[in-house]
Amino acid sequence: MSRAEGARGFPLADRAVSKVISTEFSSEDQRDNLGEAKVVMDLAAINEGTTVADIGAGEGYYTVRLAERVGSKGRVLAQDIDGEAMQRLGQRIVRERLDNVSIKVGAPENPRLPDNSFDRIFMVHMYHEVAEPYAFLWHMRPALGPHGQVIVVDADRATDQHGMPPALLFCEFNAVGFRLVEFVRKPELKGYYAQFEANGPRPNAKDIKPCSAAKGKTGTR
């Protein structure tokens, strides 16, 4: 298998990867009726002035709601690997006059975020689509500012069924030097909320120990 240059030297993931089938998870009205974004932003302590990266932003459901929550003193960077989706989101940002939002096209193995820039990094219903998790998380980690945290929202089901077993998620993050600080299940999310922070030095790529897919079958917290 041909691997991107930024992924070489990192372990391969021992799990299936869901294919990206759409940049839209479900309608924004449906998600708002469930109160999804409010629940996630409240759990993540998103306030005025917070800086957030929205990875896998797609059509911008979280981007526009984050922009309103962080206000003029905060910043939101919307990132996705789909250039066309980013173009459409850029048009939406202009149309809705979201002056505190910028956009960036990332790579499957590297989100290409600026270093030391974010209080929170959101990965909502997209982590199961990351084919190179160790390279991706390793490249992402320096983007966190002091006390910065990574927010993952996903479904507790197999990785080839657009979900991520929590035990496997914990293992992959831990392998790249992250520590779980909060984990809750919420019906509004159609799954769970997990919050991580950097823990100790970032490991060298060659020292990362890959997780077995069986981790997803060992039970959850």
mmCIF file of C-alpha atoms in Angstrom:
data_model
loop_
_atom_site.group_PDB
_atom_site.id
_atom_site.type_symbol
_atom_site.label_atom_id
_atom_site.label_comp_id
_atom_site.label_asym_id
_atom_site.label_seq_id
_atom_site.Cartn_x
_atom_site.Cartn_y
_atom_site.Cartn_z
ATOM 1 C CA MET A 1 0.000 0.000 0.000
ATOM 2 C CA SER A 2 1.301 3.426 -0.944
ATOM 3 C CA ARG A 3 1.418 5.761 2.056
ATOM 4 C CA ALA A 4 1.647 9.531 2.120
ATOM 5 C CA GLU A 5 5.079 10.883 2.931
ATOM 6 C CA GLY A 6 3.824 12.376 6.205
ATOM 7 C CA ALA A 7 2.646 8.946 7.367
ATOM 8 C CA ARG A 8 5.807 6.984 6.652
ATOM 9 C CA GLY A 9 7.583 5.828 9.766
ATOM 10 C CA PHE A 10 4.357 5.661 11.769
ATOM 11 C CA PRO A 11 2.592 2.367 12.564
ATOM 12 C CA LEU A 12 -0.288 1.280 10.400
ATOM 13 C CA ALA A 13 -3.687 1.218 12.062
ATOM 14 C CA ASP A 14 -4.903 -2.284 12.873
ATOM 15 C CA ARG A 15 -8.530 -1.522 12.127
ATOM 16 C CA ALA A 16 -10.955 -0.944 9.318
ATOM 17 C CA VAL A 17 -11.629 2.628 8.234
ATOM 18 C CA SER A 18 -15.031 3.980 7.267
ATOM 19 C CA LYS A 19 -15.257 5.613 3.882
ATOM 20 C CA VAL A 20 -16.280 9.261 3.672
ATOM 21 C CA ILE A 21 -19.748 9.088 2.150
ATOM 22 C CA SER A 22 -20.843 12.694 2.650
ATOM 23 C CA THR A 23 -19.696 15.951 4.165
ATOM 24 C CA GLU A 24 -23.130 16.192 5.798
ATOM 25 C CA PHE A 25 -23.850 14.033 8.860
ATOM 26 C CA SER A 26 -27.564 14.801 8.955
ATOM 27 C CA SER A 27 -29.690 17.907 8.602
ATOM 28 C CA GLU A 28 -28.754 20.850 10.793
ATOM 29 C CA ASP A 29 -32.353 21.203 11.981
ATOM 30 C CA GLN A 30 -32.393 17.584 13.145
ATOM 31 C CA ARG A 31 -29.153 18.058 15.037
ATOM 32 C CA ASP A 32 -30.342 21.299 16.602
ATOM 33 C CA ASN A 33 -33.601 19.671 17.670
ATOM 34 C CA LEU A 34 -31.509 17.169 19.617
ATOM 35 C CA GLY A 35 -29.447 19.992 21.094
ATOM 36 C CA GLU A 36 -26.256 18.330 19.870
ATOM 37 C CA ALA A 37 -23.967 21.320 19.370
ATOM 38 C CA LYS A 38 -25.000 22.979 22.629
ATOM 39 C CA VAL A 39 -24.303 19.791 24.589
ATOM 40 C CA VAL A 40 -20.850 19.404 23.035
ATOM 41 C CA MET A 41 -19.890 23.064 23.402
ATOM 42 C CA ASP A 42 -21.059 23.112 27.020
ATOM 43 C CA LEU A 43 -19.064 19.970 27.857
ATOM 44 C CA ALA A 44 -16.013 21.426 26.108
ATOM 45 C CA ALA A 45 -16.369 24.762 27.968
ATOM 46 C CA ILE A 46 -16.472 26.816 24.775
ATOM 47 C CA ASN A 47 -16.798 30.444 25.820
ATOM 48 C CA GLU A 48 -16.241 33.907 24.435
ATOM 49 C CA GLY A 49 -12.629 34.230 23.355
ATOM 50 C CA THR A 50 -11.957 30.487 22.928
ATOM 51 C CA THR A 51 -9.863 29.418 19.923
ATOM 52 C CA VAL A 52 -11.131 26.266 18.214
ATOM 53 C CA ALA A 53 -10.111 24.082 15.271
ATOM 54 C CA ASP A 54 -13.053 22.218 13.723
ATOM 55 C CA ILE A 55 -11.456 19.233 11.949
ATOM 56 C CA GLY A 56 -13.624 17.581 9.330
ATOM 57 C CA ALA A 57 -15.796 20.679 9.245
ATOM 58 C CA GLY A 58 -17.682 19.620 6.120
ATOM 59 C CA GLU A 59 -20.633 21.920 5.463
ATOM 60 C CA GLY A 60 -19.957 23.850 8.665
ATOM 61 C CA TYR A 61 -22.550 22.709 11.193
ATOM 62 C CA TYR A 62 -20.166 23.107 14.120
ATOM 63 C CA THR A 63 -18.146 25.897 12.540
ATOM 64 C CA VAL A 64 -20.988 28.404 12.451
ATOM 65 C CA ARG A 65 -22.201 27.514 15.952
ATOM 66 C CA LEU A 66 -18.694 27.707 17.368
ATOM 67 C CA ALA A 67 -18.238 31.091 15.700
ATOM 68 C CA GLU A 68 -21.303 32.443 17.473
ATOM 69 C CA ARG A 69 -20.236 30.985 20.835
ATOM 70 C CA VAL A 70 -16.616 32.258 20.809
ATOM 71 C CA GLY A 71 -17.603 35.743 19.638
ATOM 72 C CA SER A 72 -15.443 38.462 18.180
ATOM 73 C CA LYS A 73 -12.619 37.768 20.654
ATOM 74 C CA GLY A 74 -12.406 34.095 19.676
ATOM 75 C CA ARG A 75 -11.315 32.339 16.506
ATOM 76 C CA VAL A 76 -12.483 29.236 14.626
ATOM 77 C CA LEU A 77 -10.428 27.415 12.004
ATOM 78 C CA ALA A 78 -12.542 25.111 9.855
ATOM 79 C CA GLN A 79 -10.510 22.283 8.326
ATOM 80 C CA ASP A 80 -11.365 19.447 5.976
ATOM 81 C CA ILE A 81 -9.597 17.311 3.369
ATOM 82 C CA ASP A 82 -12.431 17.965 0.879
ATOM 83 C CA GLY A 83 -11.460 21.088 -1.055
ATOM 84 C CA GLU A 84 -14.899 21.472 -2.627
ATOM 85 C CA ALA A 85 -16.574 21.319 0.783
ATOM 86 C CA MET A 86 -14.171 23.999 1.991
ATOM 87 C CA GLN A 87 -15.087 26.196 -0.965
ATOM 88 C CA ARG A 88 -18.773 25.875 -0.144
ATOM 89 C CA LEU A 89 -18.101 26.572 3.518
ATOM 90 C CA GLY A 90 -16.036 29.601 2.545
ATOM 91 C CA GLN A 91 -19.041 30.943 0.636
ATOM 92 C CA ARG A 92 -21.238 30.331 3.655
ATOM 93 C CA ILE A 93 -18.786 32.148 5.924
ATOM 94 C CA VAL A 94 -18.880 35.179 3.632
ATOM 95 C CA ARG A 95 -22.663 35.019 3.282
ATOM 96 C CA GLU A 96 -23.191 34.839 7.040
ATOM 97 C CA ARG A 97 -20.416 37.362 7.729
ATOM 98 C CA LEU A 98 -18.491 35.147 10.114
ATOM 99 C CA ASP A 99 -15.450 37.349 10.457
ATOM 100 C CA ASN A 100 -13.902 35.197 13.178
ATOM 101 C CA VAL A 101 -13.682 32.084 10.958
ATOM 102 C CA SER A 102 -10.972 30.970 8.552
ATOM 103 C CA ILE A 103 -10.703 27.783 6.492
ATOM 104 C CA LYS A 104 -7.891 25.383 5.657
ATOM 105 C CA VAL A 105 -7.566 22.254 3.542
ATOM 106 C CA GLY A 106 -5.753 19.496 5.408
ATOM 107 C CA ALA A 107 -4.291 16.123 4.438
ATOM 108 C CA PRO A 108 -5.549 12.676 5.474
ATOM 109 C CA GLU A 109 -2.408 12.072 7.550
ATOM 110 C CA ASN A 110 -1.852 15.651 8.758
ATOM 111 C CA PRO A 111 -4.448 18.301 9.660
ATOM 112 C CA ARG A 112 -1.829 21.003 8.943
ATOM 113 C CA LEU A 113 -2.799 23.174 11.884
ATOM 114 C CA PRO A 114 -0.583 26.031 13.106
ATOM 115 C CA ASP A 115 1.439 25.266 16.228
ATOM 116 C CA ASN A 116 0.404 26.423 19.701
ATOM 117 C CA SER A 117 -2.842 27.941 18.447
ATOM 118 C CA PHE A 118 -5.941 26.266 19.894
ATOM 119 C CA ASP A 119 -7.718 25.893 23.212
ATOM 120 C CA ARG A 120 -9.875 23.123 21.742
ATOM 121 C CA ILE A 121 -9.656 20.868 18.691
ATOM 122 C CA PHE A 122 -12.977 19.317 17.646
ATOM 123 C CA MET A 123 -13.208 15.961 15.840
ATOM 124 C CA VAL A 124 -16.930 15.261 15.613
ATOM 125 C CA HIS A 125 -18.175 12.076 13.947
ATOM 126 C CA MET A 126 -15.072 11.892 11.775
ATOM 127 C CA TYR A 127 -12.270 10.137 13.677
ATOM 128 C CA HIS A 128 -13.380 6.720 12.370
ATOM 129 C CA GLU A 129 -12.535 8.030 8.867
ATOM 130 C CA VAL A 130 -8.891 8.756 9.771
ATOM 131 C CA ALA A 131 -6.846 6.054 8.028
ATOM 132 C CA GLU A 132 -3.496 7.104 9.556
ATOM 133 C CA PRO A 133 -4.437 7.841 13.187
ATOM 134 C CA TYR A 134 -0.906 7.779 14.645
ATOM 135 C CA ALA A 135 0.526 10.153 12.057
ATOM 136 C CA PHE A 136 -2.595 12.340 12.220
ATOM 137 C CA LEU A 137 -2.606 12.709 16.001
ATOM 138 C CA TRP A 138 1.180 13.161 16.119
ATOM 139 C CA HIS A 139 1.058 16.017 13.598
ATOM 140 C CA MET A 140 -1.984 17.528 15.316
ATOM 141 C CA ARG A 141 -0.632 17.586 18.858
ATOM 142 C CA PRO A 142 1.637 20.677 18.567
ATOM 143 C CA ALA A 143 -1.394 22.766 17.527
ATOM 144 C CA LEU A 144 -2.722 22.720 21.089
ATOM 145 C CA GLY A 145 -2.029 25.778 23.185
ATOM 146 C CA PRO A 146 -1.374 25.709 26.940
ATOM 147 C CA HIS A 147 -4.067 23.575 28.609
ATOM 148 C CA GLY A 148 -5.508 22.810 25.170
ATOM 149 C CA GLN A 149 -7.721 19.754 24.736
ATOM 150 C CA VAL A 150 -9.011 17.536 21.940
ATOM 151 C CA ILE A 151 -12.724 16.758 21.744
ATOM 152 C CA VAL A 152 -13.913 13.569 20.037
ATOM 153 C CA VAL A 153 -17.567 12.747 19.442
ATOM 154 C CA ASP A 154 -18.286 9.375 17.853
ATOM 155 C CA ALA A 155 -20.586 6.369 17.875
ATOM 156 C CA ASP A 156 -19.771 3.221 19.845
ATOM 157 C CA ARG A 157 -19.750 0.736 16.992
ATOM 158 C CA ALA A 158 -17.280 -0.901 14.610
ATOM 159 C CA THR A 159 -14.895 1.327 12.672
ATOM 160 C CA ASP A 160 -16.172 0.068 9.321
ATOM 161 C CA GLN A 161 -19.695 1.076 10.370
ATOM 162 C CA HIS A 162 -18.964 4.762 10.959
ATOM 163 C CA GLY A 163 -18.106 4.379 14.618
ATOM 164 C CA MET A 164 -15.180 4.030 17.001
ATOM 165 C CA PRO A 165 -15.128 1.659 19.989
ATOM 166 C CA PRO A 166 -14.112 3.786 22.994
ATOM 167 C CA ALA A 167 -11.419 1.378 24.218
ATOM 168 C CA LEU A 168 -9.690 1.537 20.832
ATOM 169 C CA LEU A 169 -9.996 5.326 20.773
ATOM 170 C CA PHE A 170 -8.372 5.577 24.212
ATOM 171 C CA CYS A 171 -5.552 3.276 23.118
ATOM 172 C CA GLU A 172 -4.751 5.194 19.927
ATOM 173 C CA PHE A 173 -4.700 8.553 21.692
ATOM 174 C CA ASN A 174 -2.603 7.171 24.528
ATOM 175 C CA ALA A 175 -0.081 5.769 22.038
ATOM 176 C CA VAL A 176 0.652 9.301 20.795
ATOM 177 C CA GLY A 177 0.875 10.845 24.260
ATOM 178 C CA PHE A 178 -2.666 11.922 25.151
ATOM 179 C CA ARG A 179 -4.535 11.356 28.398
ATOM 180 C CA LEU A 180 -8.299 10.907 28.678
ATOM 181 C CA VAL A 181 -9.786 13.540 30.995
ATOM 182 C CA GLU A 182 -13.530 13.063 30.446
ATOM 183 C CA PHE A 183 -15.814 10.493 28.861
ATOM 184 C CA VAL A 184 -19.612 10.627 28.825
ATOM 185 C CA ARG A 185 -22.411 9.082 26.809
ATOM 186 C CA LYS A 186 -25.199 11.374 25.639
ATOM 187 C CA PRO A 187 -28.288 10.498 23.565
ATOM 188 C CA GLU A 188 -28.121 13.934 21.930
ATOM 189 C CA LEU A 189 -24.802 12.913 20.347
ATOM 190 C CA LYS A 190 -25.914 9.535 19.022
ATOM 191 C CA GLY A 191 -22.832 8.257 20.804
ATOM 192 C CA TYR A 192 -20.236 9.522 23.248
ATOM 193 C CA TYR A 193 -18.062 12.518 24.105
ATOM 194 C CA ALA A 194 -14.367 12.069 24.914
ATOM 195 C CA GLN A 195 -11.921 14.787 25.956
ATOM 196 C CA PHE A 196 -8.130 14.414 25.864
ATOM 197 C CA GLU A 197 -5.089 16.466 26.797
ATOM 198 C CA ALA A 198 -1.409 16.091 25.952
ATOM 199 C CA ASN A 199 0.445 14.014 28.513
ATOM 200 C CA GLY A 200 4.230 14.057 28.642
ATOM 201 C CA PRO A 201 6.543 14.483 25.647
ATOM 202 C CA ARG A 202 5.371 13.636 22.149
ATOM 203 C CA PRO A 203 6.846 10.227 21.281
ATOM 204 C CA ASN A 204 9.097 9.616 18.307
ATOM 205 C CA ALA A 205 7.235 7.980 15.437
ATOM 206 C CA LYS A 206 9.358 4.818 15.676
ATOM 207 C CA ASP A 207 8.512 4.424 19.373
ATOM 208 C CA ILE A 208 4.724 4.477 18.935
ATOM 209 C CA LYS A 209 3.201 1.099 19.754
ATOM 210 C CA PRO A 210 0.133 0.385 17.608
ATOM 211 C CA CYS A 211 -3.140 -0.757 19.137
ATOM 212 C CA SER A 212 -4.816 -4.018 18.279
ATOM 213 C CA ALA A 213 -8.310 -3.865 16.838
ATOM 214 C CA ALA A 214 -9.214 -6.281 19.632
ATOM 215 C CA LYS A 215 -8.971 -3.247 21.956
ATOM 216 C CA GLY A 216 -12.372 -2.294 20.676
ATOM 217 C CA LYS A 217 -13.814 -5.511 22.092
ATOM 218 C CA THR A 218 -12.377 -5.392 25.585
ATOM 219 C CA GLY A 219 -15.108 -3.257 27.125
ATOM 220 C CA THR A 220 -15.522 0.470 27.669
ATOM 221 C CA ARG A 221 -15.344 2.849 30.578
#
